[in-house]
PDB file of C-alpha atoms in Angstrom:
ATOM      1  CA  UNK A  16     195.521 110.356 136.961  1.00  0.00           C
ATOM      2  CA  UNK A  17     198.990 108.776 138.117  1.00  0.00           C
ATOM      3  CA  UNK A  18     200.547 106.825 135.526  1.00  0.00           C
ATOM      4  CA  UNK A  19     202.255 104.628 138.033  1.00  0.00           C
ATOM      5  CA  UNK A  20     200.453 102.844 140.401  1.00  0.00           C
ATOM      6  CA  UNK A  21     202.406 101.593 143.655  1.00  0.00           C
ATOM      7  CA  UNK A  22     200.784  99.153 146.886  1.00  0.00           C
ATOM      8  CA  UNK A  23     202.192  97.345 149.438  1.00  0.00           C
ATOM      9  CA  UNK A  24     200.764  94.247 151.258  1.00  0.00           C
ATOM     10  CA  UNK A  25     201.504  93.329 154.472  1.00  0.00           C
ATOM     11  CA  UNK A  26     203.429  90.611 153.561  1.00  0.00           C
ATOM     12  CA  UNK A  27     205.716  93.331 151.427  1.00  0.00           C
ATOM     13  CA  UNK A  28     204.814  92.417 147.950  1.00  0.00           C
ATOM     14  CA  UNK A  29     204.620  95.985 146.666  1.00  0.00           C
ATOM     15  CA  UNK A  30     203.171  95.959 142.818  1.00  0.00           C
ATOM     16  CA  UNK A  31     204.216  98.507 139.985  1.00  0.00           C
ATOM     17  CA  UNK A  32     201.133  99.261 137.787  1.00  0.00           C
ATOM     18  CA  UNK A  33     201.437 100.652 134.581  1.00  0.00           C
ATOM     19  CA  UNK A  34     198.786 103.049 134.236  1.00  0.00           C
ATOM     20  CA  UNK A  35     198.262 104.315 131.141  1.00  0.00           C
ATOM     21  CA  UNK A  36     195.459 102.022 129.901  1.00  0.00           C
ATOM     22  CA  UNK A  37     193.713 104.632 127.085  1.00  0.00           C
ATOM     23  CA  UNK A  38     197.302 104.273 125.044  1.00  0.00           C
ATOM     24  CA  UNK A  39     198.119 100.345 126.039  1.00  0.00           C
ATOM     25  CA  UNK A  40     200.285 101.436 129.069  1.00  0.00           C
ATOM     26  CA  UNK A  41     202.732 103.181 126.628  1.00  0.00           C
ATOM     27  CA  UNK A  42     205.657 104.629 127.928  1.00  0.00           C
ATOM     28  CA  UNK A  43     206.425 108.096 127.572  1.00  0.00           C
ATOM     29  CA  UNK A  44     208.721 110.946 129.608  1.00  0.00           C
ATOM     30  CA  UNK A  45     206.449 110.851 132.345  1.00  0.00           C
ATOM     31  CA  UNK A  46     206.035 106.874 132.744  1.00  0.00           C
ATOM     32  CA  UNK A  47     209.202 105.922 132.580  1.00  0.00           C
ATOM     33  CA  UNK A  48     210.811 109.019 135.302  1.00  0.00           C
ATOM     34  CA  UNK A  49     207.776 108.001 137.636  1.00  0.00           C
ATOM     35  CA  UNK A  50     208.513 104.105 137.258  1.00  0.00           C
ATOM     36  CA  UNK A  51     212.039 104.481 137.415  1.00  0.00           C
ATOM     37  CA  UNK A  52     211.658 106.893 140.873  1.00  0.00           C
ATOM     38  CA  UNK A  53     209.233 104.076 141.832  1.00  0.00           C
ATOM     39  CA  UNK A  54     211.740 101.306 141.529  1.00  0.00           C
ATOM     40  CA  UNK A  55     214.737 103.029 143.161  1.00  0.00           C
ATOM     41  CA  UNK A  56     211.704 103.829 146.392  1.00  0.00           C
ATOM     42  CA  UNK A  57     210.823 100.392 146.514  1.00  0.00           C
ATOM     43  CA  UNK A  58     214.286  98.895 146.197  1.00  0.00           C
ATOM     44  CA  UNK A  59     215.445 100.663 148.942  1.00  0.00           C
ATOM     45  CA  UNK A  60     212.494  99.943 151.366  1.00  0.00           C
ATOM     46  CA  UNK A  61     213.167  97.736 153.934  1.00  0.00           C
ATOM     47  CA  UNK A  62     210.023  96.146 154.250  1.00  0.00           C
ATOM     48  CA  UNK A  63     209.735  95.150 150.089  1.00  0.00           C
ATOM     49  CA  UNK A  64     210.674  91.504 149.970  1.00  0.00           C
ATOM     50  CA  UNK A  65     209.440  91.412 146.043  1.00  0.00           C
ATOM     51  CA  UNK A  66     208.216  93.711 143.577  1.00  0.00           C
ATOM     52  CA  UNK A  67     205.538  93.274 140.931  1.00  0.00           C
ATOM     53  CA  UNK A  68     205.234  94.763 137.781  1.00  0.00           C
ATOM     54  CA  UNK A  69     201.577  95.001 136.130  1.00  0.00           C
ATOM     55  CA  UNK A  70     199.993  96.590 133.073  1.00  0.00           C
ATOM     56  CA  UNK A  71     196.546  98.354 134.142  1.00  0.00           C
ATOM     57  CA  UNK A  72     193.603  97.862 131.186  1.00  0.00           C
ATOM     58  CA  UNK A  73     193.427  95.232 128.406  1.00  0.00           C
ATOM     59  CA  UNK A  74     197.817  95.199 127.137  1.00  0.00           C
ATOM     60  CA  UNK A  75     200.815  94.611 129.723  1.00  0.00           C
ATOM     61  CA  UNK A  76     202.301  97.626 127.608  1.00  0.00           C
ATOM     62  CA  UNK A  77     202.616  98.362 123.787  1.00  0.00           C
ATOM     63  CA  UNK A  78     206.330  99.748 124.508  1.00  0.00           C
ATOM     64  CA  UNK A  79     206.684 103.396 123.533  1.00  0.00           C
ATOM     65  CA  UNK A  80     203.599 105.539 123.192  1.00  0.00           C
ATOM     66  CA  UNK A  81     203.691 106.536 119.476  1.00  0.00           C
ATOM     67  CA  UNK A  82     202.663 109.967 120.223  1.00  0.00           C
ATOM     68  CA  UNK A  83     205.963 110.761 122.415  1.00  0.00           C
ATOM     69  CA  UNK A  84     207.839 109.289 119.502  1.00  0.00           C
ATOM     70  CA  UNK A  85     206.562 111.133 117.290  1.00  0.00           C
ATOM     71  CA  UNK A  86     207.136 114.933 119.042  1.00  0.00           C
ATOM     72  CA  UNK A  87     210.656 113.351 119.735  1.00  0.00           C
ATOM     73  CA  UNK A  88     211.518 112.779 115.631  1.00  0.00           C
ATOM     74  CA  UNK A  89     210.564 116.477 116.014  1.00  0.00           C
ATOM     75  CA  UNK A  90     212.683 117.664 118.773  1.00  0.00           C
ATOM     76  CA  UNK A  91     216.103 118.751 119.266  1.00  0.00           C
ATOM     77  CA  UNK A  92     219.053 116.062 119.281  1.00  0.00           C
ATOM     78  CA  UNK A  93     219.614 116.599 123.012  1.00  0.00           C
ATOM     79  CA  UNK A  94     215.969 116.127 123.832  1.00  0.00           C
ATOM     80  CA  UNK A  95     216.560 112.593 121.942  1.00  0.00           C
ATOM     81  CA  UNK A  96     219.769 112.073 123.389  1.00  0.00           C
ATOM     82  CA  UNK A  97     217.685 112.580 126.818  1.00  0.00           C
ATOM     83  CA  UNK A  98     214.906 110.757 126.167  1.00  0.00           C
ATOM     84  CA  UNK A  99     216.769 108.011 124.910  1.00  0.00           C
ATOM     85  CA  UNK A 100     218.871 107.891 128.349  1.00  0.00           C
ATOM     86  CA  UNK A 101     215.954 108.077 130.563  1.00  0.00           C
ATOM     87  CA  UNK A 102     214.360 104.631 128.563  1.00  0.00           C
ATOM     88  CA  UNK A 103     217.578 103.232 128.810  1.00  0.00           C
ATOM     89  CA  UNK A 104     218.269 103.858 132.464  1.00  0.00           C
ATOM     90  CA  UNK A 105     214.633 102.896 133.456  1.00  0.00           C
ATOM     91  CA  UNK A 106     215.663  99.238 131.964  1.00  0.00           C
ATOM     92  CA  UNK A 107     218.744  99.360 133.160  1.00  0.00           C
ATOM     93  CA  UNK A 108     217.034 100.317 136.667  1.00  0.00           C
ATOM     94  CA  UNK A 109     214.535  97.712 136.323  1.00  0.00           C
ATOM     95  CA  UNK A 110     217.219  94.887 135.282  1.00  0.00           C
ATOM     96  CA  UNK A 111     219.865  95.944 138.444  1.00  0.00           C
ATOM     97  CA  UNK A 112     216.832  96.058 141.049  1.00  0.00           C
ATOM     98  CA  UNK A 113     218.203  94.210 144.100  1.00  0.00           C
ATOM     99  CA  UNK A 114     214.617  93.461 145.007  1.00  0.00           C
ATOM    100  CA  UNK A 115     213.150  90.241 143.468  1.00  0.00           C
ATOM    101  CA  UNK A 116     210.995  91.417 140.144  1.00  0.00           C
ATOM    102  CA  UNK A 117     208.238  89.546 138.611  1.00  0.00           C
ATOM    103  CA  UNK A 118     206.381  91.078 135.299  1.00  0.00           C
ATOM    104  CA  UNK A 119     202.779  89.924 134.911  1.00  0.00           C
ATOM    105  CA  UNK A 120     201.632  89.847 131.219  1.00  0.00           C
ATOM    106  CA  UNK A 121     198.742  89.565 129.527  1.00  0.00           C
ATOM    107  CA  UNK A 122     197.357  90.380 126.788  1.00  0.00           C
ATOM    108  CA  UNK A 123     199.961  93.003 124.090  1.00  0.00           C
ATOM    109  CA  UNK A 124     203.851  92.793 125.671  1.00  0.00           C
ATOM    110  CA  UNK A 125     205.145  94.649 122.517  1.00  0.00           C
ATOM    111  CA  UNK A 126     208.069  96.678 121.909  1.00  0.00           C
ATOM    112  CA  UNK A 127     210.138  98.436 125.120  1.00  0.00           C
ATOM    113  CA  UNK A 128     207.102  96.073 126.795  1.00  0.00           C
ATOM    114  CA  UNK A 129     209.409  93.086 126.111  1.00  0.00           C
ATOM    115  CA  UNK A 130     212.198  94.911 127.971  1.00  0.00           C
ATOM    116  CA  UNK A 131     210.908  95.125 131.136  1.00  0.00           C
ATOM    117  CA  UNK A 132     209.752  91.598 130.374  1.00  0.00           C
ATOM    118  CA  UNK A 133     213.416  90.544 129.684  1.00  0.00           C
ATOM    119  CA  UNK A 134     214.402  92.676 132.914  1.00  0.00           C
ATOM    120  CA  UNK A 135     212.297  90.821 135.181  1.00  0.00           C
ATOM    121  CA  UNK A 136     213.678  87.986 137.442  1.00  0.00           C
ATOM    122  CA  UNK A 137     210.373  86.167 136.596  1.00  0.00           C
ATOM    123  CA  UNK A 138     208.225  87.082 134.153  1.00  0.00           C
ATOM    124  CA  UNK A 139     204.246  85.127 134.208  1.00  0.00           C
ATOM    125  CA  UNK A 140     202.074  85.422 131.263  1.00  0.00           C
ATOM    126  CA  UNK A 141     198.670  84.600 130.988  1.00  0.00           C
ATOM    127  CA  UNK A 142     197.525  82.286 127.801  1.00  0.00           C
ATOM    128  CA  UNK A 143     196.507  85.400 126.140  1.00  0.00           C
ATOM    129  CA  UNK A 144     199.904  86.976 126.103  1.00  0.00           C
ATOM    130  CA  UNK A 145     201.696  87.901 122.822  1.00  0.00           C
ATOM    131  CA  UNK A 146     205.333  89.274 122.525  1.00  0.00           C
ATOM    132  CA  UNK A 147     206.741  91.030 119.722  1.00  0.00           C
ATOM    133  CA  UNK A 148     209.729  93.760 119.324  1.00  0.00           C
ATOM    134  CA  UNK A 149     208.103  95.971 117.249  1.00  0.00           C
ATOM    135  CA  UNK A 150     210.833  99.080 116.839  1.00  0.00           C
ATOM    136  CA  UNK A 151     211.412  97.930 113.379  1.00  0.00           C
ATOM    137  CA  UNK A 152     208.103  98.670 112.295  1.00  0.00           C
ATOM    138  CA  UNK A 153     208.682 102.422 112.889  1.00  0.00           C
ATOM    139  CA  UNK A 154     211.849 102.248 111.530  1.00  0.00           C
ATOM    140  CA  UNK A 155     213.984 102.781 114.652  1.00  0.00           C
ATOM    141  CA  UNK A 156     216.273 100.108 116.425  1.00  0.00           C
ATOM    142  CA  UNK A 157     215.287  98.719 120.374  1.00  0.00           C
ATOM    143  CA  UNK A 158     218.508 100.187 121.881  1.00  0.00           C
ATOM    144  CA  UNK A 159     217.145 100.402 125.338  1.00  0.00           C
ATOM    145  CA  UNK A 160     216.063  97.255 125.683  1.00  0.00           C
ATOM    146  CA  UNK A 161     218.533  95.486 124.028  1.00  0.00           C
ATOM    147  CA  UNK A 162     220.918  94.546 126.838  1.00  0.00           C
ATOM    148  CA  UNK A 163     218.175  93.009 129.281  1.00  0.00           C
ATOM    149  CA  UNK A 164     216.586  91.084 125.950  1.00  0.00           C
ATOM    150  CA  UNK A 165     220.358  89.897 124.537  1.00  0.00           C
ATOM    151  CA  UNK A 166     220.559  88.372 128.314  1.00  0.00           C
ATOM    152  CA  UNK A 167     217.238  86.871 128.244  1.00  0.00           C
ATOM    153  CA  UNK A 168     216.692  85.272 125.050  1.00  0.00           C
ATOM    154  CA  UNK A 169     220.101  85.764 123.112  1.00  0.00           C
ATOM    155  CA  UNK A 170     221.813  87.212 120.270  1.00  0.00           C
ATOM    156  CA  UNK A 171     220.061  84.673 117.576  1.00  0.00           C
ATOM    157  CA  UNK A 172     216.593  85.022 119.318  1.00  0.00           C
ATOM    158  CA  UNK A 173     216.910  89.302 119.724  1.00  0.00           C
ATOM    159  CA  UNK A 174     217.842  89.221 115.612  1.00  0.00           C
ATOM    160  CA  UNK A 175     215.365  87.441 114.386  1.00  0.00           C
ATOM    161  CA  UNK A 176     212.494  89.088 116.443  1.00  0.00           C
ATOM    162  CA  UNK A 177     214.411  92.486 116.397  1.00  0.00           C
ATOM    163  CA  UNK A 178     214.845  92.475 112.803  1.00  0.00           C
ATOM    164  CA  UNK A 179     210.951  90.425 111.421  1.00  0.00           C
ATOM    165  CA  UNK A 180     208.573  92.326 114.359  1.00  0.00           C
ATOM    166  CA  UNK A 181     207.557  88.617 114.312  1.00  0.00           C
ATOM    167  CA  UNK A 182     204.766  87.949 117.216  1.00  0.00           C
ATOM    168  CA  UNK A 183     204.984  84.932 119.497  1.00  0.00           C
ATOM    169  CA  UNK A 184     203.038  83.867 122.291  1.00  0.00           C
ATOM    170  CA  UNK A 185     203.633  82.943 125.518  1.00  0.00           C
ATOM    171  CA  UNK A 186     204.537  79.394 124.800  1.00  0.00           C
ATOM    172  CA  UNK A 187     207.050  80.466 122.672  1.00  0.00           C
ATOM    173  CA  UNK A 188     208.302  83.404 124.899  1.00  0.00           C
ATOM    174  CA  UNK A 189     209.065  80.283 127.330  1.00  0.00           C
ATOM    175  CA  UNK A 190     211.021  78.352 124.918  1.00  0.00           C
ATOM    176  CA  UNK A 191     213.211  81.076 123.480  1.00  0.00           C
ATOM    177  CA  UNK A 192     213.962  81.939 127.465  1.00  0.00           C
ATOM    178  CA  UNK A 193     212.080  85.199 127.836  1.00  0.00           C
TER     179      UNK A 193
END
């Protein structure tokens, strides 16, 4: 099965799916080159007037699929360098998009999840939404996403949920600026 989704209506909204449901839309080598192919296609279609970004299943996206990480701590330091590059220039593709962007949550927004959150123009989350930047709980720091979250929310708001994994909902997510 694809693990990006694309449509387009007629009225141009395409929509990004994130289709990984069985591992909470986790991102992995695969995900992020087809989403970040997916973006550049879309952006430069003429008849895209906004873009959606969706999370098939139950979760938006749990960030990183644990199971990449983990063949990654066991892989050569260009293979990390790499993989880090390609999450970081998916964000970084996501955040530059010249199309409109909207992120619809629900349900789990965790981890690299909050960074395509924070890269969004306009993110919507249902009542059942919860954020958290989670990289500290596997010991490793949320480099790619840090730019698009530092704009978002801000240097206090990215420390204190960077550093504490702390979960917050969507009420919150509005209030911080996310």
């Amino acid at each position: 099965e694809q693990v990006i989704l694309k449509s387009l209506d007629r009225s141009g909204v395409a929509t990004i799916t994130l289709n990984r449901p069985d591992v909470f839309n986790g991102y992995n080598e695969e995900l992020l080159t087809n989403l970040q192919n997916a973006i550049t296609e879309l952006e430069s279609d003429s008849s895209v007037r906004l873009i959606m970004l969706r999370g098939a299943g139950k979760h938006f996206s749990a960030g990183a699929d644990v199971n990449w990480f983990q063949e990654l701590a066991e892989s050569s330091s260009d293979v990390q360098l790499a993989a880090a590059r390609l999450s970081t220039g998916t964000m970084r593709a996501l955040d530059n998009c010249l199309k409109p962007t909207i992120a619809l949550i629900h349900n789990a927004c965790f981890g690299g999840g909050t960074g395509y959150a924070a890269a969004c123009d306009i993110v919507v989350a249902s009542n059942d939404a919860r954020f958290a930047i989670t990289e500290v709980r596997v010991g490793i720091t949320p480099a790619p996403i840090l730019a698009q979250l530092v704009k978002s929310i801000g240097v206090c708001q990215v420390r204190r949920y960077a550093l504490t994994a702390e979960p917050f909902d969507a009420v919150q997510a509005k209030a911080i600026g996310l």
